[in-house]
PDB file of C-alpha atoms in Angstrom:
ATOM      1  CA  MET A   1      31.430  18.373  -8.563  1.00  0.00           C
ATOM      2  CA  ILE A   2      27.660  18.016  -8.781  1.00  0.00           C
ATOM      3  CA  ARG A   3      26.038  20.507 -11.236  1.00  0.00           C
ATOM      4  CA  CYS A   4      22.962  21.950  -9.795  1.00  0.00           C
ATOM      5  CA  LEU A   5      19.968  23.887 -11.154  1.00  0.00           C
ATOM      6  CA  ALA A   6      18.014  26.096  -8.572  1.00  0.00           C
ATOM      7  CA  ILE A   7      14.392  26.877  -9.246  1.00  0.00           C
ATOM      8  CA  ASP A   8      12.067  29.116  -7.216  1.00  0.00           C
ATOM      9  CA  ASP A   9       9.589  31.862  -8.236  1.00  0.00           C
ATOM     10  CA  GLU A  10      10.256  33.761  -5.012  1.00  0.00           C
ATOM     11  CA  PRO A  11      13.412  36.023  -5.379  1.00  0.00           C
ATOM     12  CA  LEU A  12      14.442  35.768  -1.725  1.00  0.00           C
ATOM     13  CA  ALA A  13      13.938  32.062  -1.584  1.00  0.00           C
ATOM     14  CA  LEU A  14      15.965  31.685  -4.815  1.00  0.00           C
ATOM     15  CA  GLN A  15      18.675  33.928  -3.423  1.00  0.00           C
ATOM     16  CA  GLN A  16      18.964  31.763  -0.243  1.00  0.00           C
ATOM     17  CA  LEU A  17      18.956  28.588  -2.211  1.00  0.00           C
ATOM     18  CA  VAL A  18      21.831  29.830  -4.460  1.00  0.00           C
ATOM     19  CA  SER A  19      23.645  30.894  -1.277  1.00  0.00           C
ATOM     20  CA  TYR A  20      23.422  27.502   0.211  1.00  0.00           C
ATOM     21  CA  ILE A  21      24.617  25.830  -3.043  1.00  0.00           C
ATOM     22  CA  ASN A  22      27.597  28.048  -3.074  1.00  0.00           C
ATOM     23  CA  LYS A  23      28.470  27.033   0.489  1.00  0.00           C
ATOM     24  CA  VAL A  24      28.711  23.339  -0.256  1.00  0.00           C
ATOM     25  CA  PRO A  25      32.054  22.511  -1.699  1.00  0.00           C
ATOM     26  CA  PHE A  26      30.948  19.718  -3.891  1.00  0.00           C
ATOM     27  CA  LEU A  27      27.980  21.424  -5.393  1.00  0.00           C
ATOM     28  CA  GLU A  28      28.314  23.749  -8.489  1.00  0.00           C
ATOM     29  CA  LEU A  29      25.564  26.207  -9.518  1.00  0.00           C
ATOM     30  CA  ALA A  30      24.928  25.715 -13.225  1.00  0.00           C
ATOM     31  CA  ALA A  31      21.886  28.109 -13.368  1.00  0.00           C
ATOM     32  CA  GLN A  32      19.093  29.672 -11.350  1.00  0.00           C
ATOM     33  CA  CYS A  33      15.584  30.044 -12.776  1.00  0.00           C
ATOM     34  CA  ARG A  34      12.481  31.828 -11.600  1.00  0.00           C
ATOM     35  CA  SER A  35      10.064  29.378 -13.203  1.00  0.00           C
ATOM     36  CA  ALA A  36       9.809  25.781 -14.334  1.00  0.00           C
ATOM     37  CA  LEU A  37       9.341  26.966 -17.915  1.00  0.00           C
ATOM     38  CA  GLU A  38      12.566  28.867 -17.770  1.00  0.00           C
ATOM     39  CA  ALA A  39      14.311  25.696 -16.255  1.00  0.00           C
ATOM     40  CA  ARG A  40      12.825  23.536 -19.106  1.00  0.00           C
ATOM     41  CA  GLN A  41      14.335  25.875 -21.673  1.00  0.00           C
ATOM     42  CA  PHE A  42      17.788  25.713 -19.940  1.00  0.00           C
ATOM     43  CA  LEU A  43      17.626  21.873 -19.772  1.00  0.00           C
ATOM     44  CA  GLU A  44      16.873  21.666 -23.426  1.00  0.00           C
ATOM     45  CA  GLN A  45      20.334  23.257 -24.024  1.00  0.00           C
ATOM     46  CA  ASP A  46      22.410  21.877 -21.058  1.00  0.00           C
ATOM     47  CA  THR A  47      22.516  19.138 -18.534  1.00  0.00           C
ATOM     48  CA  VAL A  48      22.766  19.057 -14.739  1.00  0.00           C
ATOM     49  CA  ASP A  49      23.228  16.340 -12.198  1.00  0.00           C
ATOM     50  CA  ALA A  50      20.694  17.622  -9.693  1.00  0.00           C
ATOM     51  CA  VAL A  51      17.732  20.076  -9.460  1.00  0.00           C
ATOM     52  CA  PHE A  52      16.576  22.039  -6.313  1.00  0.00           C
ATOM     53  CA  CYS A  53      13.078  22.855  -7.265  1.00  0.00           C
ATOM     54  CA  ASP A  54      10.235  24.655  -5.535  1.00  0.00           C
ATOM     55  CA  ILE A  55       6.703  23.070  -6.103  1.00  0.00           C
ATOM     56  CA  ASN A  56       4.143  25.749  -5.831  1.00  0.00           C
ATOM     57  CA  MET A  57       4.934  27.920  -8.835  1.00  0.00           C
ATOM     58  CA  PRO A  58       2.660  29.666 -11.426  1.00  0.00           C
ATOM     59  CA  ASP A  59       2.171  28.356 -14.938  1.00  0.00           C
ATOM     60  CA  LEU A  60       3.847  24.950 -14.314  1.00  0.00           C
ATOM     61  CA  ASN A  61       4.427  23.749 -10.766  1.00  0.00           C
ATOM     62  CA  GLY A  62       7.494  21.896  -9.780  1.00  0.00           C
ATOM     63  CA  MET A  63       5.929  18.446  -9.517  1.00  0.00           C
ATOM     64  CA  ASP A  64       4.395  18.566 -13.052  1.00  0.00           C
ATOM     65  CA  PHE A  65       7.701  19.907 -14.291  1.00  0.00           C
ATOM     66  CA  VAL A  66       9.631  17.028 -13.025  1.00  0.00           C
ATOM     67  CA  LYS A  67       7.122  14.546 -14.333  1.00  0.00           C
ATOM     68  CA  SER A  68       7.415  16.085 -17.769  1.00  0.00           C
ATOM     69  CA  LEU A  69      11.127  15.382 -18.040  1.00  0.00           C
ATOM     70  CA  ALA A  70      12.029  12.371 -20.129  1.00  0.00           C
ATOM     71  CA  ALA A  71      15.150  11.720 -18.175  1.00  0.00           C
ATOM     72  CA  PRO A  72      14.969  13.957 -14.958  1.00  0.00           C
ATOM     73  CA  PRO A  73      18.250  14.654 -12.945  1.00  0.00           C
ATOM     74  CA  LEU A  74      18.203  13.982  -9.247  1.00  0.00           C
ATOM     75  CA  ILE A  75      15.497  16.023  -7.580  1.00  0.00           C
ATOM     76  CA  VAL A  76      15.402  17.833  -4.265  1.00  0.00           C
ATOM     77  CA  PHE A  77      11.988  19.639  -3.650  1.00  0.00           C
ATOM     78  CA  THR A  78      11.843  22.812  -1.699  1.00  0.00           C
ATOM     79  CA  THR A  79       8.365  23.927  -0.659  1.00  0.00           C
ATOM     80  CA  ALA A  80       6.351  25.416   2.181  1.00  0.00           C
ATOM     81  CA  TYR A  81       3.543  22.753   1.670  1.00  0.00           C
ATOM     82  CA  SER A  82       3.990  19.448   3.498  1.00  0.00           C
ATOM     83  CA  GLU A  83       1.047  17.791   1.635  1.00  0.00           C
ATOM     84  CA  TYR A  84       3.249  17.404  -1.426  1.00  0.00           C
ATOM     85  CA  ALA A  85       5.619  14.861   0.469  1.00  0.00           C
ATOM     86  CA  VAL A  86       3.753  11.690  -0.650  1.00  0.00           C
ATOM     87  CA  GLU A  87       3.635  12.843  -4.284  1.00  0.00           C
ATOM     88  CA  GLY A  88       7.288  13.719  -4.098  1.00  0.00           C
ATOM     89  CA  PHE A  89       8.069  10.293  -2.861  1.00  0.00           C
ATOM     90  CA  LYS A  90       6.280   8.763  -6.064  1.00  0.00           C
ATOM     91  CA  VAL A  91       8.633  10.681  -8.288  1.00  0.00           C
ATOM     92  CA  ASN A  92      11.622   9.280  -6.477  1.00  0.00           C
ATOM     93  CA  ALA A  93      12.907  12.546  -5.142  1.00  0.00           C
ATOM     94  CA  VAL A  94      16.090  12.392  -3.199  1.00  0.00           C
ATOM     95  CA  ASP A  95      14.961  14.704  -0.451  1.00  0.00           C
ATOM     96  CA  TYR A  96      12.103  17.035   0.521  1.00  0.00           C
ATOM     97  CA  LEU A  97      13.090  20.410   2.143  1.00  0.00           C
ATOM     98  CA  LEU A  98      10.198  22.077   3.952  1.00  0.00           C
ATOM     99  CA  LYS A  99      10.487  25.800   4.071  1.00  0.00           C
ATOM    100  CA  PRO A 100      11.863  27.570   6.027  1.00  0.00           C
ATOM    101  CA  PHE A 101      14.915  25.334   5.977  1.00  0.00           C
ATOM    102  CA  GLY A 102      18.396  26.070   7.351  1.00  0.00           C
ATOM    103  CA  LEU A 103      21.824  25.315   6.029  1.00  0.00           C
ATOM    104  CA  GLN A 104      22.107  22.217   8.030  1.00  0.00           C
ATOM    105  CA  ASP A 105      18.980  20.718   6.479  1.00  0.00           C
ATOM    106  CA  PHE A 106      20.243  21.787   3.083  1.00  0.00           C
ATOM    107  CA  GLN A 107      23.582  20.141   3.759  1.00  0.00           C
ATOM    108  CA  ARG A 108      21.842  16.871   4.614  1.00  0.00           C
ATOM    109  CA  ALA A 109      20.022  16.979   1.250  1.00  0.00           C
ATOM    110  CA  ALA A 110      23.285  17.665  -0.536  1.00  0.00           C
ATOM    111  CA  ASN A 111      24.947  14.758   1.204  1.00  0.00           C
ATOM    112  CA  ARG A 112      22.046  12.499   0.013  1.00  0.00           C
ATOM    113  CA  LEU A 113      22.590  13.640  -3.584  1.00  0.00           C
ATOM    114  CA  LYS A 114      26.215  12.789  -3.228  1.00  0.00           C
ATOM    115  CA  ASP A 115      25.501   9.378  -1.932  1.00  0.00           C
ATOM    116  CA  ARG A 116      22.773   8.783  -4.601  1.00  0.00           C
ATOM    117  CA  LEU A 117      25.295   9.732  -7.358  1.00  0.00           C
ATOM    118  CA  ALA A 118      27.845   7.490  -5.832  1.00  0.00           C
ATOM    119  CA  ASN A 119      25.415   4.532  -5.701  1.00  0.00           C
ATOM    120  CA  THR A 120      24.279   5.145  -9.249  1.00  0.00           C
ATOM    121  CA  SER A 121      27.847   5.182 -10.513  1.00  0.00           C
ATOM    122  CA  ALA A 122      28.715   1.947  -8.662  1.00  0.00           C
ATOM    123  CA  ALA A 123      25.502   0.325 -10.224  1.00  0.00           C
ATOM    124  CA  ASP A 124      26.890   1.036 -13.688  1.00  0.00           C
ATOM    125  CA  ILE A 125      29.937  -1.177 -13.060  1.00  0.00           C
ATOM    126  CA  PRO A 126      29.557  -4.842 -14.072  1.00  0.00           C
ATOM    127  CA  PRO A 127      28.980  -7.119 -11.091  1.00  0.00           C
ATOM    128  CA  THR A 128      31.952  -9.249 -11.943  1.00  0.00           C
ATOM    129  CA  ALA A 129      34.210  -6.231 -11.631  1.00  0.00           C
ATOM    130  CA  HIS A 130      32.690  -4.673  -8.503  1.00  0.00           C
ATOM    131  CA  PRO A 131      30.032  -6.694  -6.636  1.00  0.00           C
ATOM    132  CA  SER A 132      27.414  -4.490  -4.874  1.00  0.00           C
ATOM    133  CA  PRO A 133      27.174  -5.032  -1.085  1.00  0.00           C
ATOM    134  CA  LEU A 134      23.463  -4.659  -1.499  1.00  0.00           C
ATOM    135  CA  THR A 135      22.913  -7.639  -3.634  1.00  0.00           C
ATOM    136  CA  ALA A 136      25.536  -9.992  -2.411  1.00  0.00           C
ATOM    137  CA  GLN A 137      24.123 -13.080  -1.240  1.00  0.00           C
ATOM    138  CA  SER A 138      26.373 -13.229   1.916  1.00  0.00           C
ATOM    139  CA  ASP A 139      25.080  -9.889   3.044  1.00  0.00           C
ATOM    140  CA  ASP A 140      22.570 -10.060   5.955  1.00  0.00           C
ATOM    141  CA  ASN A 141      21.028  -6.576   5.471  1.00  0.00           C
ATOM    142  CA  ILE A 142      19.135  -4.569   2.804  1.00  0.00           C
ATOM    143  CA  PHE A 143      18.520  -0.818   2.479  1.00  0.00           C
ATOM    144  CA  LEU A 144      15.156   0.583   2.026  1.00  0.00           C
ATOM    145  CA  LYS A 145      14.170   4.112   1.049  1.00  0.00           C
ATOM    146  CA  THR A 146      11.345   5.501   3.236  1.00  0.00           C
ATOM    147  CA  ASP A 147      10.295   8.957   4.138  1.00  0.00           C
ATOM    148  CA  TYR A 148      13.260  10.484   2.254  1.00  0.00           C
ATOM    149  CA  ARG A 149      15.607   8.361   4.292  1.00  0.00           C
ATOM    150  CA  ILE A 150      17.503   5.220   3.441  1.00  0.00           C
ATOM    151  CA  VAL A 151      17.393   2.741   6.347  1.00  0.00           C
ATOM    152  CA  LYS A 152      19.317  -0.409   6.946  1.00  0.00           C
ATOM    153  CA  VAL A 153      17.136  -3.471   7.729  1.00  0.00           C
ATOM    154  CA  SER A 154      18.320  -6.670   9.115  1.00  0.00           C
ATOM    155  CA  ILE A 155      16.830  -9.409   6.788  1.00  0.00           C
ATOM    156  CA  ALA A 156      16.393 -11.822   9.703  1.00  0.00           C
ATOM    157  CA  ASP A 157      14.342  -9.260  11.651  1.00  0.00           C
ATOM    158  CA  ILE A 158      11.748  -9.060   8.856  1.00  0.00           C
ATOM    159  CA  ARG A 159       8.580 -10.767   9.933  1.00  0.00           C
ATOM    160  CA  TYR A 160       6.552 -10.347   6.780  1.00  0.00           C
ATOM    161  CA  ILE A 161       6.070  -8.092   3.911  1.00  0.00           C
ATOM    162  CA  GLU A 162       2.640  -6.771   2.702  1.00  0.00           C
ATOM    163  CA  GLY A 163       2.149  -5.447  -0.717  1.00  0.00           C
ATOM    164  CA  MET A 164      -0.220  -2.608  -1.333  1.00  0.00           C
ATOM    165  CA  SER A 165      -0.309  -1.366  -4.985  1.00  0.00           C
ATOM    166  CA  GLU A 166       3.082   0.025  -5.864  1.00  0.00           C
ATOM    167  CA  TYR A 167       4.282   0.210  -2.147  1.00  0.00           C
ATOM    168  CA  LEU A 168       5.395  -2.429   0.346  1.00  0.00           C
ATOM    169  CA  LYS A 169       4.915  -2.500   4.016  1.00  0.00           C
ATOM    170  CA  VAL A 170       7.906  -4.242   5.731  1.00  0.00           C
ATOM    171  CA  TRP A 171       7.081  -5.416   9.234  1.00  0.00           C
ATOM    172  CA  THR A 172      10.125  -6.040  11.459  1.00  0.00           C
ATOM    173  CA  GLU A 173      10.647  -7.454  14.966  1.00  0.00           C
ATOM    174  CA  GLY A 174      10.032  -5.018  17.807  1.00  0.00           C
ATOM    175  CA  GLU A 175       8.528  -2.234  15.696  1.00  0.00           C
ATOM    176  CA  ALA A 176       4.878  -1.236  16.060  1.00  0.00           C
ATOM    177  CA  LYS A 177       4.839   0.432  12.572  1.00  0.00           C
ATOM    178  CA  PRO A 178       6.101  -0.920   9.264  1.00  0.00           C
ATOM    179  CA  ILE A 179       8.587   0.481   6.943  1.00  0.00           C
ATOM    180  CA  ILE A 180       6.738   1.764   3.798  1.00  0.00           C
ATOM    181  CA  THR A 181       8.765   1.768   0.763  1.00  0.00           C
ATOM    182  CA  LEU A 182       8.161   2.161  -3.038  1.00  0.00           C
ATOM    183  CA  LEU A 183       9.084  -1.225  -4.409  1.00  0.00           C
ATOM    184  CA  SER A 184       7.508  -4.254  -6.090  1.00  0.00           C
ATOM    185  CA  MET A 185       7.010  -7.631  -4.418  1.00  0.00           C
ATOM    186  CA  LYS A 186       8.988  -9.216  -7.300  1.00  0.00           C
ATOM    187  CA  LYS A 187      11.968  -6.988  -6.668  1.00  0.00           C
ATOM    188  CA  ILE A 188      12.225  -7.645  -2.896  1.00  0.00           C
ATOM    189  CA  GLU A 189      11.553 -11.369  -3.560  1.00  0.00           C
ATOM    190  CA  GLU A 190      14.712 -11.526  -5.635  1.00  0.00           C
ATOM    191  CA  ARG A 191      16.733 -10.095  -2.759  1.00  0.00           C
ATOM    192  CA  LEU A 192      15.418 -12.310   0.041  1.00  0.00           C
ATOM    193  CA  PRO A 193      16.980 -15.680   1.108  1.00  0.00           C
ATOM    194  CA  ASP A 194      15.181 -18.878   0.922  1.00  0.00           C
ATOM    195  CA  TYR A 195      13.648 -18.816   4.344  1.00  0.00           C
ATOM    196  CA  PHE A 196      11.136 -16.337   3.041  1.00  0.00           C
ATOM    197  CA  MET A 197       8.193 -17.456   0.919  1.00  0.00           C
ATOM    198  CA  ARG A 198       5.355 -15.828  -1.056  1.00  0.00           C
ATOM    199  CA  ILE A 199       2.148 -17.194   0.389  1.00  0.00           C
ATOM    200  CA  HIS A 200      -0.292 -14.879  -1.032  1.00  0.00           C
ATOM    201  CA  ARG A 201      -0.447 -12.241  -3.777  1.00  0.00           C
ATOM    202  CA  SER A 202       0.006  -9.635  -1.103  1.00  0.00           C
ATOM    203  CA  TYR A 203       2.204 -11.346   1.433  1.00  0.00           C
ATOM    204  CA  ILE A 204       5.708 -12.721   1.828  1.00  0.00           C
ATOM    205  CA  VAL A 205       6.332 -14.377   5.162  1.00  0.00           C
ATOM    206  CA  ASN A 206       9.624 -15.185   7.144  1.00  0.00           C
ATOM    207  CA  LEU A 207       9.101 -18.886   7.577  1.00  0.00           C
ATOM    208  CA  THR A 208      11.082 -18.835  10.707  1.00  0.00           C
ATOM    209  CA  LYS A 209       8.509 -16.519  12.358  1.00  0.00           C
ATOM    210  CA  ILE A 210       5.511 -18.851  11.850  1.00  0.00           C
ATOM    211  CA  GLN A 211       4.071 -20.090  15.075  1.00  0.00           C
ATOM    212  CA  GLU A 212       1.003 -22.068  13.667  1.00  0.00           C
ATOM    213  CA  VAL A 213      -0.697 -23.018  10.472  1.00  0.00           C
ATOM    214  CA  ASN A 214      -4.396 -23.130  10.786  1.00  0.00           C
ATOM    215  CA  LYS A 215      -6.463 -23.946   7.717  1.00  0.00           C
ATOM    216  CA  ASN A 216      -5.842 -21.260   5.106  1.00  0.00           C
ATOM    217  CA  ARG A 217      -3.695 -18.908   7.268  1.00  0.00           C
ATOM    218  CA  VAL A 218      -0.413 -18.682   8.986  1.00  0.00           C
ATOM    219  CA  ILE A 219      -0.285 -17.377  12.539  1.00  0.00           C
ATOM    220  CA  LEU A 220       2.836 -15.235  13.570  1.00  0.00           C
ATOM    221  CA  ASP A 221       1.413 -14.188  17.017  1.00  0.00           C
ATOM    222  CA  ALA A 222      -1.850 -13.656  18.645  1.00  0.00           C
ATOM    223  CA  ASN A 223      -2.633 -10.581  16.613  1.00  0.00           C
ATOM    224  CA  THR A 224      -1.028 -11.454  13.263  1.00  0.00           C
ATOM    225  CA  TYR A 225      -2.754 -13.797  10.838  1.00  0.00           C
ATOM    226  CA  LEU A 226      -1.774 -13.994   7.102  1.00  0.00           C
ATOM    227  CA  PRO A 227      -3.895 -15.602   4.482  1.00  0.00           C
ATOM    228  CA  ILE A 228      -2.520 -18.390   2.167  1.00  0.00           C
ATOM    229  CA  GLY A 229      -3.678 -17.711  -1.365  1.00  0.00           C
ATOM    230  CA  ASP A 230      -4.918 -20.534  -3.606  1.00  0.00           C
ATOM    231  CA  LEU A 231      -2.099 -20.077  -6.096  1.00  0.00           C
ATOM    232  CA  TYR A 232       0.567 -20.554  -3.281  1.00  0.00           C
ATOM    233  CA  LYS A 233      -1.058 -23.480  -1.313  1.00  0.00           C
ATOM    234  CA  GLU A 234       0.743 -26.267  -3.117  1.00  0.00           C
ATOM    235  CA  THR A 235       4.196 -24.733  -2.708  1.00  0.00           C
ATOM    236  CA  PHE A 236       3.549 -23.757   0.982  1.00  0.00           C
ATOM    237  CA  GLN A 237       2.204 -27.356   1.718  1.00  0.00           C
ATOM    238  CA  ALA A 238       5.290 -28.870   0.090  1.00  0.00           C
ATOM    239  CA  TYR A 239       7.436 -26.794   2.484  1.00  0.00           C
ATOM    240  CA  LEU A 240       5.459 -27.947   5.423  1.00  0.00           C
ATOM    241  CA  ASN A 241       5.698 -31.571   4.461  1.00  0.00           C
ATOM    242  CA  THR A 242       9.491 -31.214   4.656  1.00  0.00           C
ATOM    243  CA  LYS A 243       9.225 -30.035   8.298  1.00  0.00           C
ATOM    244  CA  LEU A 244       6.316 -32.071   9.501  1.00  0.00           C
ATOM    245  CA  LEU A 245       6.921 -34.933  11.862  1.00  0.00           C
ATOM    246  CA  GLY A 246       4.357 -37.566  12.183  1.00  0.00           C
ATOM    247  CA  ASN A 247       0.901 -37.747  10.718  1.00  0.00           C
ATOM    248  CA  GLY A 248      -1.180 -37.083  13.819  1.00  0.00           C
ATOM    249  CA  LYS A 249      -2.108 -40.817  14.251  1.00  0.00           C
ATOM    250  CA  ARG A 250      -0.910 -43.022  17.151  1.00  0.00           C
ATOM    251  CA  ASP A 251       1.001 -46.238  16.039  1.00  0.00           C
TER     252      ASP A 251
END
């Protein structure tokens, strides 16, 4: 069972939230609170696995409440204000339910909680005892969290990765828009096979997708040019030398 805490300052909204929790067999309601301050007092005395939390509340809003927790449980935000979505993403919320939401939407969020807890438990098992399919070198896919979804991505389809502060843009074949995920360049580098190379502080490229190298940039297609950073030139040139046939001169 997943022990849950429900928080909402609106009585009817809280009543509905409690009703939904009670309808999901693997959820157990530990407590219901009318404010973040009340919820904080509860968590000082007890623990839960997950929190369903409204954001726009008096005294202490839900977002600040979650940020104030030293070891927050899994969080599902419930709010009528869509502008909080990006901020919710930053605190690694499992899901974001936009009011008014129905039982089907709530069930989806509950399933994500269940999956997240299962993945967390699996991560605690030593790799020698239970290798994770997400990190196994023979695996051809990775999973990325984006827009409160977890999407499967074929590694071979990744064209390049662009870093932007604490986020990454993952550009894949056949897609006009990138997958945006909260992840570091170093972390994803560790997971990629050896046909990917860091060529710039902000770019990792799939070497098999390069069509041309022109001065200090690589060209993937007519509209995609990636710069080669000074710190990465030597390593990239060494790779090119292993693939280069001839020296451009006629014998």
